[in-house]
Tab-separated table of C-alpha atoms in Angstrom:
chain	number	residue	atom	x	y	z
A	1	MET	CA	0.246	-0.005	-0.449
A	2	PRO	CA	0.979	2.986	-0.159
A	3	GLN	CA	2.932	4.385	2.493
A	4	THR	CA	2.828	8.131	4.215
A	5	ASN	CA	6.262	10.370	3.272
A	6	ARG	CA	4.979	12.783	1.562
A	7	PRO	CA	2.819	16.400	2.340
A	8	LEU	CA	-1.217	15.175	1.690
A	9	SER	CA	-0.852	18.640	0.121
A	10	SER	CA	1.226	17.539	-2.766
A	11	LEU	CA	-0.860	14.464	-3.175
A	12	LEU	CA	-4.178	15.654	-2.987
A	13	PRO	CA	-6.602	17.228	-6.500
A	14	PRO	CA	-7.826	20.338	-5.562
A	15	LEU	CA	-11.447	19.013	-6.750
A	16	ILE	CA	-12.903	16.557	-4.126
A	17	CYS	CA	-16.083	14.826	-5.246
A	18	GLY	CA	-18.468	14.851	-1.950
A	19	THR	CA	-21.385	12.162	-1.273
A	20	ALA	CA	-22.951	13.407	1.530
A	21	THR	CA	-25.858	13.529	-1.012
A	22	PHE	CA	-25.871	10.299	-1.706
A	23	ASN	CA	-28.082	10.434	1.426
A	24	SER	CA	-31.732	10.815	2.587
A	25	GLN	CA	-31.502	14.238	3.957
A	26	TYR	CA	-30.499	16.054	0.540
A	27	ASN	CA	-32.664	13.607	-2.007
A	28	PRO	CA	-35.848	11.836	-0.920
A	29	ASP	CA	-34.199	8.431	-1.902
A	30	PRO	CA	-30.972	8.502	-2.539
A	31	TYR	CA	-30.415	4.711	-4.103
A	32	ALA	CA	-32.531	6.096	-7.146
A	33	LEU	CA	-30.001	8.457	-7.714
A	34	PRO	CA	-26.754	6.930	-10.689
A	35	THR	CA	-24.522	6.389	-8.367
A	36	THR	CA	-22.540	4.402	-10.543
A	37	GLY	CA	-22.927	6.962	-13.261
A	38	ILE	CA	-22.061	10.417	-11.308
A	39	VAL	CA	-19.145	8.473	-9.504
A	40	HIS	CA	-17.897	6.245	-13.155
A	41	ARG	CA	-18.440	9.802	-14.356
A	42	ALA	CA	-16.310	11.409	-12.824
A	43	LEU	CA	-13.640	9.370	-12.424
A	44	SER	CA	-13.929	10.223	-17.180
A	45	THR	CA	-14.091	13.761	-16.884
A	46	GLY	CA	-10.501	13.824	-14.351
A	47	VAL	CA	-12.439	14.129	-11.263
A	48	ARG	CA	-9.580	12.144	-8.716
A	49	ALA	CA	-11.500	12.344	-4.822
A	50	PHE	CA	-13.810	11.499	-3.726
A	51	ASP	CA	-14.723	12.978	0.239
A	52	THR	CA	-17.099	10.834	2.140
A	53	SER	CA	-19.312	9.033	5.918
A	54	PRO	CA	-20.710	7.263	7.768
A	55	TYR	CA	-22.706	9.501	8.937
A	56	TYR	CA	-24.484	9.866	5.529
A	57	GLY	CA	-26.431	7.085	5.261
A	58	PRO	CA	-26.018	4.607	2.710
A	59	ALA	CA	-22.825	7.393	1.065
A	60	GLU	CA	-20.043	5.072	1.708
A	61	GLU	CA	-21.763	1.419	0.055
A	62	LEU	CA	-22.658	3.738	-2.462
A	63	LEU	CA	-19.319	4.688	-3.069
A	64	GLY	CA	-17.690	1.462	-3.085
A	65	GLN	CA	-19.887	-0.209	-5.536
A	66	ALA	CA	-18.866	2.123	-8.143
A	67	LEU	CA	-15.609	2.294	-7.710
A	68	ASP	CA	-15.277	-2.303	-6.737
A	69	THR	CA	-16.347	-2.312	-10.181
A	70	SER	CA	-14.406	-3.596	-14.143
A	71	PHE	CA	-14.962	-0.477	-15.211
A	72	VAL	CA	-12.837	1.927	-12.138
A	73	GLN	CA	-10.568	-1.415	-11.651
A	74	ASP	CA	-9.844	-1.293	-15.787
A	75	ASN	CA	-8.493	2.620	-16.349
A	76	PHE	CA	-7.645	3.890	-13.115
A	77	PRO	CA	-6.031	1.806	-10.110
A	78	ARG	CA	-7.097	2.292	-7.404
A	79	GLN	CA	-3.234	4.823	-6.049
A	80	LYS	CA	-4.341	7.453	-8.489
A	81	TYR	CA	-7.559	8.417	-6.795
A	82	TYR	CA	-8.313	9.219	-3.328
A	83	ILE	CA	-10.757	7.577	-1.003
A	84	LEU	CA	-11.696	10.528	2.722
A	85	THR	CA	-14.358	10.022	4.995
A	86	LYS	CA	-14.477	10.214	8.825
A	87	VAL	CA	-15.097	8.411	12.182
A	88	GLY	CA	-16.973	10.037	15.615
A	89	ARG	CA	-20.287	10.871	13.662
A	90	VAL	CA	-22.394	7.900	14.485
A	91	GLY	CA	-26.509	9.467	13.877
A	92	GLY	CA	-27.428	12.521	13.886
A	93	SER	CA	-26.400	12.984	17.833
A	94	GLU	CA	-25.136	10.172	18.987
A	95	PHE	CA	-20.834	10.552	18.741
A	96	ASP	CA	-18.391	8.112	19.974
A	97	TYR	CA	-14.776	9.674	19.175
A	98	SER	CA	-13.213	6.110	21.758
A	99	ALA	CA	-10.218	4.138	20.020
A	100	SER	CA	-12.740	0.952	20.189
A	101	TRP	CA	-15.248	2.960	18.260
A	102	VAL	CA	-11.821	4.447	16.078
A	103	ARG	CA	-11.097	1.876	15.286
A	104	THR	CA	-14.822	-0.247	14.767
A	105	SER	CA	-15.394	2.255	12.704
A	106	ILE	CA	-12.341	2.181	10.050
A	107	GLN	CA	-13.209	-1.294	10.070
A	108	CYS	CA	-17.156	-0.879	8.497
A	109	SER	CA	-15.840	1.938	6.273
A	110	LEU	CA	-12.701	0.127	4.075
A	111	GLU	CA	-15.100	-3.292	4.389
A	112	ARG	CA	-18.016	-1.338	2.581
A	113	LEU	CA	-15.308	0.836	0.061
A	114	LYS	CA	-13.691	-1.912	-0.334
A	115	THR	CA	-10.630	-1.067	-0.218
A	116	GLU	CA	-7.618	-1.926	2.036
A	117	TYR	CA	-6.957	1.755	2.789
A	118	LEU	CA	-8.028	4.778	3.089
A	119	ASP	CA	-6.854	8.570	1.870
A	120	VAL	CA	-7.931	11.130	4.268
A	121	VAL	CA	-9.536	10.336	7.868
A	122	TYR	CA	-10.954	13.448	9.834
A	123	CYS	CA	-13.082	13.412	13.093
A	124	HIS	CA	-16.454	13.581	12.454
A	125	ASP	CA	-18.554	17.754	13.773
A	126	VAL	CA	-15.457	18.377	16.172
A	127	GLU	CA	-17.846	20.887	17.558
A	128	PHE	CA	-20.467	18.452	19.200
A	129	VAL	CA	-17.501	16.173	21.757
A	130	THR	CA	-14.770	17.815	23.916
A	131	PRO	CA	-10.861	18.657	23.119
A	132	GLU	CA	-10.198	15.115	25.254
A	133	ASP	CA	-12.198	12.920	22.874
A	134	VAL	CA	-10.771	14.161	19.942
A	135	LEU	CA	-7.560	14.618	20.705
A	136	THR	CA	-8.333	10.423	22.032
A	137	ALA	CA	-9.422	10.153	18.209
A	138	VAL	CA	-6.681	11.535	16.453
A	139	THR	CA	-4.569	10.422	18.683
A	140	GLU	CA	-5.893	6.329	17.559
A	141	LEU	CA	-5.980	7.270	14.079
A	142	ARG	CA	-2.176	8.148	14.081
A	143	ARG	CA	-1.703	4.542	15.815
A	144	ILE	CA	-3.040	2.869	13.304
A	145	ARG	CA	-1.263	5.046	10.411
A	146	ASP	CA	1.967	4.407	12.197
A	147	GLU	CA	1.087	0.976	12.653
A	148	ASN	CA	-0.866	-1.095	9.607
A	149	GLY	CA	-0.954	1.900	6.851
A	150	THR	CA	-4.955	1.544	6.562
A	151	VAL	CA	-5.410	5.376	7.697
A	152	LYS	CA	-2.451	7.701	5.185
A	153	TYR	CA	-3.247	11.398	6.945
A	154	VAL	CA	-5.401	12.424	9.748
A	155	GLY	CA	-7.614	15.521	10.252
A	156	ILE	CA	-10.507	16.748	11.638
A	157	SER	CA	-13.941	18.897	10.581
A	158	GLY	CA	-17.038	21.092	11.219
A	159	TYR	CA	-18.750	24.002	10.992
A	160	PRO	CA	-17.402	26.863	13.935
A	161	VAL	CA	-14.672	27.465	12.716
A	162	VAL	CA	-13.358	29.034	15.729
A	163	VAL	CA	-14.132	25.478	17.308
A	164	LEU	CA	-12.030	23.833	14.158
A	165	CYS	CA	-8.924	26.836	15.074
A	166	GLU	CA	-8.502	26.523	18.606
A	167	LEU	CA	-8.506	21.776	18.554
A	168	ALA	CA	-6.347	22.306	15.582
A	169	GLU	CA	-3.956	24.645	17.744
A	170	MET	CA	-4.505	22.328	21.155
A	171	ILE	CA	-3.349	18.951	18.924
A	172	LEU	CA	0.151	20.366	18.016
A	173	GLU	CA	0.972	21.258	20.462
A	174	LYS	CA	-0.451	18.819	23.143
A	175	THR	CA	1.895	15.739	20.061
A	176	GLY	CA	4.024	18.197	18.877
A	177	GLU	CA	2.174	17.021	15.170
A	178	PRO	CA	-0.373	19.335	12.790
A	179	LEU	CA	-2.919	18.223	11.159
A	180	ASP	CA	-2.929	17.304	8.006
A	181	VAL	CA	-5.927	18.503	7.701
A	182	VAL	CA	-9.103	20.614	8.963
A	183	MET	CA	-12.598	20.585	6.283
A	184	SER	CA	-15.407	23.608	7.343
A	185	TYR	CA	-18.078	23.336	5.108
A	186	ALA	CA	-20.313	26.658	4.868
A	187	ASN	CA	-17.831	28.729	5.672
A	188	TYR	CA	-16.518	30.364	2.152
A	189	THR	CA	-19.875	31.245	0.968
A	190	LEU	CA	-20.884	34.636	-0.921
A	191	GLN	CA	-23.158	34.524	2.921
A	192	ASN	CA	-20.685	33.510	5.042
A	193	THR	CA	-16.711	34.019	5.219
A	194	ARG	CA	-15.182	33.134	8.655
A	195	LEU	CA	-13.099	30.351	6.833
A	196	ASN	CA	-11.139	33.426	5.285
A	197	HIS	CA	-10.720	36.237	7.367
A	198	VAL	CA	-11.279	33.814	10.584
A	199	ALA	CA	-9.835	30.431	9.969
A	200	LEU	CA	-7.208	30.960	7.810
A	201	PRO	CA	-4.048	32.638	9.608
A	202	ARG	CA	-4.691	29.975	12.929
A	203	LEU	CA	-4.958	27.372	10.597
A	204	LYS	CA	-1.469	28.205	9.361
A	205	ALA	CA	-0.009	28.616	11.877
A	206	ALA	CA	-1.178	25.554	13.890
A	207	GLY	CA	0.507	24.372	11.055
A	208	VAL	CA	-2.773	22.980	9.304
A	209	ASP	CA	-0.964	21.577	5.173
A	210	VAL	CA	-4.549	21.611	3.360
A	211	VAL	CA	-7.585	23.176	4.655
A	212	PRO	CA	-9.837	22.442	1.779
A	213	ASN	CA	-13.788	24.492	1.499
A	214	ALA	CA	-17.293	21.980	0.979
A	215	SER	CA	-20.947	23.247	0.998
A	216	VAL	CA	-20.509	26.473	-0.828
A	217	LEU	CA	-24.008	26.574	-1.497
A	218	GLY	CA	-23.986	26.544	2.841
A	219	MET	CA	-25.718	23.298	2.470
A	220	GLY	CA	-28.568	24.122	-0.055
A	221	LEU	CA	-29.306	27.527	1.575
A	222	LEU	CA	-28.078	29.354	-1.636
A	223	ARG	CA	-30.811	28.015	-4.378
A	224	ARG	CA	-33.657	29.692	-5.783
A	225	GLY	CA	-35.978	26.750	-5.202
A	226	GLY	CA	-34.315	27.372	-1.085
A	227	ILE	CA	-33.212	25.179	0.964
A	228	PRO	CA	-33.001	21.364	-0.433
A	229	VAL	CA	-35.919	18.368	1.592
A	230	GLY	CA	-35.519	14.708	1.611
A	231	SER	CA	-37.322	12.359	2.791
A	232	LEU	CA	-35.837	14.298	6.380
A	233	GLY	CA	-38.207	17.318	5.933
A	234	ASP	CA	-36.501	20.634	6.994
A	235	TRP	CA	-32.937	20.148	8.869
A	236	HIS	CA	-31.618	23.145	7.493
A	237	PRO	CA	-30.434	25.311	10.953
A	238	SER	CA	-30.772	28.290	8.935
A	239	PRO	CA	-33.294	31.696	10.568
A	240	ASN	CA	-35.835	32.249	8.676
A	241	GLU	CA	-35.129	35.976	8.090
A	242	LEU	CA	-31.496	34.526	7.037
A	243	ARG	CA	-33.188	32.533	4.367
A	244	SER	CA	-35.659	35.756	3.709
A	245	ALA	CA	-32.773	37.211	3.268
A	246	VAL	CA	-31.242	34.981	0.246
A	247	GLU	CA	-35.503	35.025	-1.468
A	248	SER	CA	-34.181	38.790	-2.476
A	249	ALA	CA	-30.821	38.295	-3.497
A	250	SER	CA	-32.701	35.076	-5.356
A	251	ARG	CA	-34.891	37.453	-6.761
A	252	TYR	CA	-32.276	40.069	-8.200
A	253	CYS	CA	-29.780	37.121	-9.356
A	254	ASP	CA	-33.190	36.422	-11.132
A	255	ASP	CA	-34.414	39.693	-12.927
A	256	LEU	CA	-30.573	39.518	-14.432
A	257	GLY	CA	-30.994	36.229	-16.285
A	258	ASP	CA	-28.685	34.773	-14.384
A	259	ARG	CA	-29.569	31.805	-11.010
A	260	ILE	CA	-27.540	32.682	-6.958
A	261	GLU	CA	-27.035	29.476	-7.067
A	262	LYS	CA	-24.981	29.660	-10.158
A	263	VAL	CA	-23.432	32.124	-9.048
A	264	ALA	CA	-22.031	31.377	-5.620
A	265	ILE	CA	-21.364	28.157	-7.073
A	266	ARG	CA	-18.785	29.882	-9.445
A	267	TRP	CA	-17.233	32.842	-7.300
A	268	ALA	CA	-17.338	30.338	-4.224
A	269	LEU	CA	-15.149	27.832	-6.657
A	270	GLU	CA	-12.854	30.501	-8.250
A	271	SER	CA	-12.302	32.119	-5.413
A	272	TRP	CA	-10.835	29.991	-2.896
A	273	LEU	CA	-8.332	28.470	-5.216
A	274	GLN	CA	-6.601	31.917	-4.301
A	275	GLU	CA	-7.986	32.761	-1.427
A	276	GLY	CA	-6.972	29.053	-0.164
A	277	ALA	CA	-3.684	28.398	-2.178
A	278	THR	CA	-1.629	28.415	0.619
A	279	VAL	CA	-3.058	25.971	2.674
A	280	GLY	CA	-4.333	23.968	-0.806
A	281	SER	CA	-3.372	21.452	-3.192
A	282	SER	CA	-0.560	21.296	-5.910
A	283	GLY	CA	-2.440	16.893	-7.482
A	284	ASN	CA	-4.115	16.723	-10.620
A	285	PRO	CA	-6.791	19.403	-10.941
A	286	ALA	CA	-8.945	17.275	-13.918
A	287	SER	CA	-8.105	20.294	-15.806
A	288	SER	CA	-9.244	20.360	-19.700
A	289	ILE	CA	-8.771	17.352	-20.997
A	290	PRO	CA	-11.505	14.722	-19.834
A	291	GLY	CA	-9.256	11.386	-19.603
A	292	LYS	CA	-6.312	13.318	-19.431
A	293	SER	CA	-3.785	12.831	-16.525
A	294	MET	CA	-3.043	16.500	-15.384
A	295	THR	CA	-0.659	18.446	-12.448
A	296	ILE	CA	-1.180	22.159	-11.177
A	297	GLU	CA	1.718	22.849	-13.051
A	298	ASP	CA	0.572	22.268	-16.305
A	299	ALA	CA	-2.843	24.450	-14.886
A	300	GLY	CA	-0.050	26.713	-13.946
A	301	GLU	CA	0.299	27.634	-11.251
A	302	SER	CA	1.508	26.120	-7.518
A	303	LYS	CA	-0.940	24.809	-5.271
A	304	LEU	CA	-4.835	25.847	-5.664
A	305	GLY	CA	-7.216	26.369	-2.916
A	306	VAL	CA	-8.963	22.773	-2.451
A	307	SER	CA	-13.353	22.831	-2.750
A	308	VAL	CA	-15.364	19.296	-2.167
A	309	ILE	CA	-18.475	19.999	-3.941
A	310	GLY	CA	-21.717	17.495	-4.690
A	311	VAL	CA	-24.248	16.511	-7.698
A	312	SER	CA	-27.114	14.396	-7.491
A	313	ASN	CA	-27.051	13.181	-11.681
A	314	LEU	CA	-25.368	13.569	-14.311
A	315	GLU	CA	-26.716	16.560	-15.765
A	316	GLU	CA	-24.861	18.479	-12.800
A	317	LEU	CA	-21.919	16.955	-12.524
A	318	ASP	CA	-21.121	17.408	-15.776
A	319	GLU	CA	-21.887	21.351	-15.033
A	320	THR	CA	-19.690	21.160	-12.328
A	321	MET	CA	-17.147	20.698	-14.599
A	322	GLN	CA	-17.633	21.917	-17.317
A	323	VAL	CA	-17.654	25.864	-14.807
A	324	TRP	CA	-14.264	23.953	-12.639
A	325	ARG	CA	-12.945	23.578	-17.015
A	326	SER	CA	-14.006	27.848	-16.761
A	327	ILE	CA	-13.043	28.657	-13.868
A	328	LEU	CA	-9.281	27.405	-14.010
A	329	ASP	CA	-8.323	28.644	-18.300
A	330	GLY	CA	-9.556	31.571	-16.598
A	331	LEU	CA	-6.876	31.756	-14.499
A	332	GLU	CA	-4.063	34.363	-14.875
A	333	ASP	CA	-1.203	33.915	-17.368
A	334	ARG	CA	-3.501	30.479	-17.931
A	335	GLU	CA	-3.932	31.558	-22.408
A	336	GLN	CA	-1.110	29.205	-23.762
A	337	THR	CA	-1.308	26.891	-21.042
A	338	THR	CA	-4.760	26.136	-22.304
A	339	VAL	CA	-4.502	26.286	-26.166
A	340	GLU	CA	-1.681	23.964	-24.926
A	341	ASN	CA	-3.837	21.295	-22.602
A	342	GLY	CA	-6.800	21.871	-25.403
A	343	GLY	CA	-8.762	24.078	-25.225
A	344	LYS	CA	-9.099	27.414	-27.263
A	345	ALA	CA	-8.314	30.831	-26.104
A	346	SER	CA	-11.894	31.983	-27.611
A	347	GLU	CA	-13.240	30.656	-23.719
A	348	ARG	CA	-10.510	32.693	-21.904
A	349	ALA	CA	-11.480	35.290	-22.701
A	350	TRP	CA	-15.042	33.943	-22.481
A	351	SER	CA	-14.155	32.997	-19.048
A	352	LEU	CA	-12.374	36.074	-18.238
A	353	ASN	CA	-15.599	38.057	-18.786
A	354	ARG	CA	-18.173	36.057	-17.079
A	355	GLN	CA	-15.288	36.165	-14.211
A	356	LYS	CA	-15.991	39.596	-13.737
A	357	GLU	CA	-19.850	38.956	-14.577
A	358	VAL	CA	-19.917	36.559	-11.781
A	359	ARG	CA	-18.247	39.161	-9.585
A	360	GLU	CA	-20.555	42.114	-10.276
A	361	ARG	CA	-23.111	40.012	-9.239
A	362	ALA	CA	-22.213	38.757	-5.752
A	363	ALA	CA	-21.641	42.280	-4.892
A	364	GLY	CA	-25.539	42.420	-5.797
A	365	ILE	CA	-26.300	39.707	-3.446
A	366	LYS	CA	-23.980	40.421	-0.648
A	367	GLU	CA	-25.910	43.758	-0.460
A	368	ARG	CA	-29.306	42.218	0.114
A	369	ILE	CA	-28.105	39.761	2.659
A	370	GLY	CA	-27.302	42.617	4.401
A	371	SER	CA	-26.416	42.245	7.967
A	372	TRP	CA	-26.790	38.019	7.643
A	373	LEU	CA	-23.534	38.286	5.953
A	374	ASP	CA	-21.027	36.710	7.864
A	375	TYR	CA	-23.576	35.220	10.084
A	376	ALA	CA	-23.291	31.322	11.588
A	377	TRP	CA	-25.782	29.654	12.730
A	378	PRO	CA	-24.823	27.950	16.473
A	379	SER	CA	-23.668	24.225	16.226
A	380	PRO	CA	-24.336	22.112	18.043
A	381	GLY	CA	-27.950	23.733	19.503
A	382	PRO	CA	-28.564	24.143	23.026
A	383	ASP	CA	-30.368	21.255	23.788
A	384	PHE	CA	-27.941	19.060	22.117
A	385	VAL	CA	-26.749	15.710	23.913
A	386	ASN	CA	-24.544	12.973	23.236
A	387	ARG	CA	-27.214	9.945	23.010
A	388	ARG	CA	-24.652	7.842	22.504
A	389	THR	CA	-24.912	5.703	25.524
A	390	GLN	CA	-23.040	2.505	24.611
A	391	HIS	CA	-20.619	1.522	21.871
A	392	LEU	CA	-23.474	-0.766	19.613
A	393	ALA	CA	-22.730	-1.806	16.056
A	394	PHE	CA	-22.990	-0.246	13.153
A	395	PRO	CA	-27.202	-1.147	11.288
A	396	ALA	CA	-26.766	-3.830	8.883
A	397	PRO	CA	-26.920	-2.086	5.775
A	398	LEU	CA	-29.294	-1.230	3.242
A	399	PRO	CA	-29.802	-3.395	-0.154
A	400	THR	CA	-27.415	-1.659	-2.566
A	401	PRO	CA	-27.787	-2.548	-5.919
A	402	ALA	CA	-24.686	-3.645	-7.790
A	403	VAL	CA	-24.566	-0.457	-9.878
A	404	SER	CA	-27.016	1.899	-9.553
A	405	PRO	CA	-29.088	3.226	-12.172
A	406	LYS	CA	-26.763	5.851	-14.870
A	407	GLN	CA	-30.162	7.122	-16.067
A	408	ILE	CA	-33.290	7.847	-14.147
A	409	ALA	CA	-34.685	11.211	-13.312
A	410	THR	CA	-34.577	12.519	-9.735
A	411	THR	CA	-36.743	15.339	-8.164
A	412	GLY	CA	-34.700	15.984	-5.643
A	413	SER	CA	-31.483	18.566	-5.718
A	414	SER	CA	-28.513	18.262	-4.178
A	415	ASP	CA	-26.241	20.726	-1.874
A	416	ASP	CA	-23.773	22.439	-4.197
A	417	GLY	CA	-25.731	20.422	-7.998
A	418	ILE	CA	-26.461	23.690	-10.950
A	419	GLY	CA	-29.301	21.941	-11.972
A	420	THR	CA	-29.277	23.760	-15.150
A	421	ASN	CA	-28.200	23.079	-19.111
A	422	SER	CA	-26.757	26.771	-19.680
A	423	ARG	CA	-23.016	27.954	-18.566
A	424	ILE	CA	-21.654	28.914	-16.024
C-alpha cells in the first residue's frame, strides 16, 4: 500500500467529489440516484478524489459499489484516486470518539468502500464532543496510520471555525504534530467567508497542511428553490430571516437572467482557488482534457485552494466540470496553457467575461443579504445531548444495488449541484 511520506498538499487534487448527497438528507431516495454513473463520469472527466462518511446513510456503500466495478479497476488503479472518509459521528445525536469505536469505524469503512486503505480520515463534526475526545480519536487514527497503514492522513472537520482553530492548536501543542487537514463547510460562501478571514491565519499558524472548503451553497441555503428537502424534512439550521434575505438575493439574480446558485458556485470555487492556495494542494486539477492526467504545473499554478462539490445526477456533474474547467481557463497567465491543453483562446475570453459578471452579481447578492453576512448558526444547538450511551455495532446496511441506474430522473437537488443546462 502507498506509504505516508509526502505532504498531503503535494498529492490531493483541488477538486473533490462529495457524496453527502448520496443520502436521504438531500434526496428522498438515495438508492434512486445514478451513483455509479456519477462516480464513473467523475473519474472519466478528471476527478480523482471522493469525500464520504459513515454518517451519510448509504453513501460509503454506494461509493464502494461504484469503485468496485471492472470499469474502475481496468481504467483507474486504486493509487490513482483518493478516498476521504470520517469517524466519530454515528447518528444525528450520536457521537463516539473512543479508540475502540475509531477502530471499529475504520474497519467498517474499509469493508463498505472495498479498499485496503483510506487516504484521509477526519474526526467528524468535532464541535459536538470535548477536546479530550478529539485528542483521543486523533491519537488512535495516528496509531493506525503508523502501525498498519490503513489510514494515511488524519484531520478534523466541523462547522464553527473558531472551534476548528482551537482544536488544531491544541493538537499541535499536545502532540507536537500538526493536523494534515482541516475541513470546514458552509464557511466560505457568498453568505459567510469566516473560513478565510477568521480561521485561515490560525490554521496556518497551527501547521495545518490543507484546508478544503465544502458546501459552497451553505448546505443548500443559496438556491433559487430554497433549501433541499429530503425524506428527513426541513432540517436546515438557518433562521427564517436569513432565508428571506437569500430569497431577495435570488430574485435579484432572476431579474438579471441568472440564478443565485450559479453565481454562488462559481464565485466560491473561483475565489477559494486563490484565497485558499496557501493551504491548498498541487494534485491533479482535472483540467481541460477529460481522461488525461494533469498536474498543477499544467494548469499554470503551484497550488490551488481545495473545494468539495456534491451532485445528485449526471447533468449536475457535467455542468460542474464545465464550470471548473472554465474557472481554470480564467486563471492568471493561463492563456498559453489553455491552448496547449486542448482549449481555445475564446474559452479563456468567455471565462474572464463571466468572472467579471459573477463578481458584480456577487456584490449585489451580498448587498441584499445585508446584516446576515458572516452569520453562523449555532452548532451544536442549545438543546443538544449526545445520546450515545454505549458502543454499539453499526446497524445492518440497507440493500445496495450492484450498479446504480444510469438514467433516472430525480427531483431531489443536491447541496452544491447546479441543475440547469446553461453555462455558469
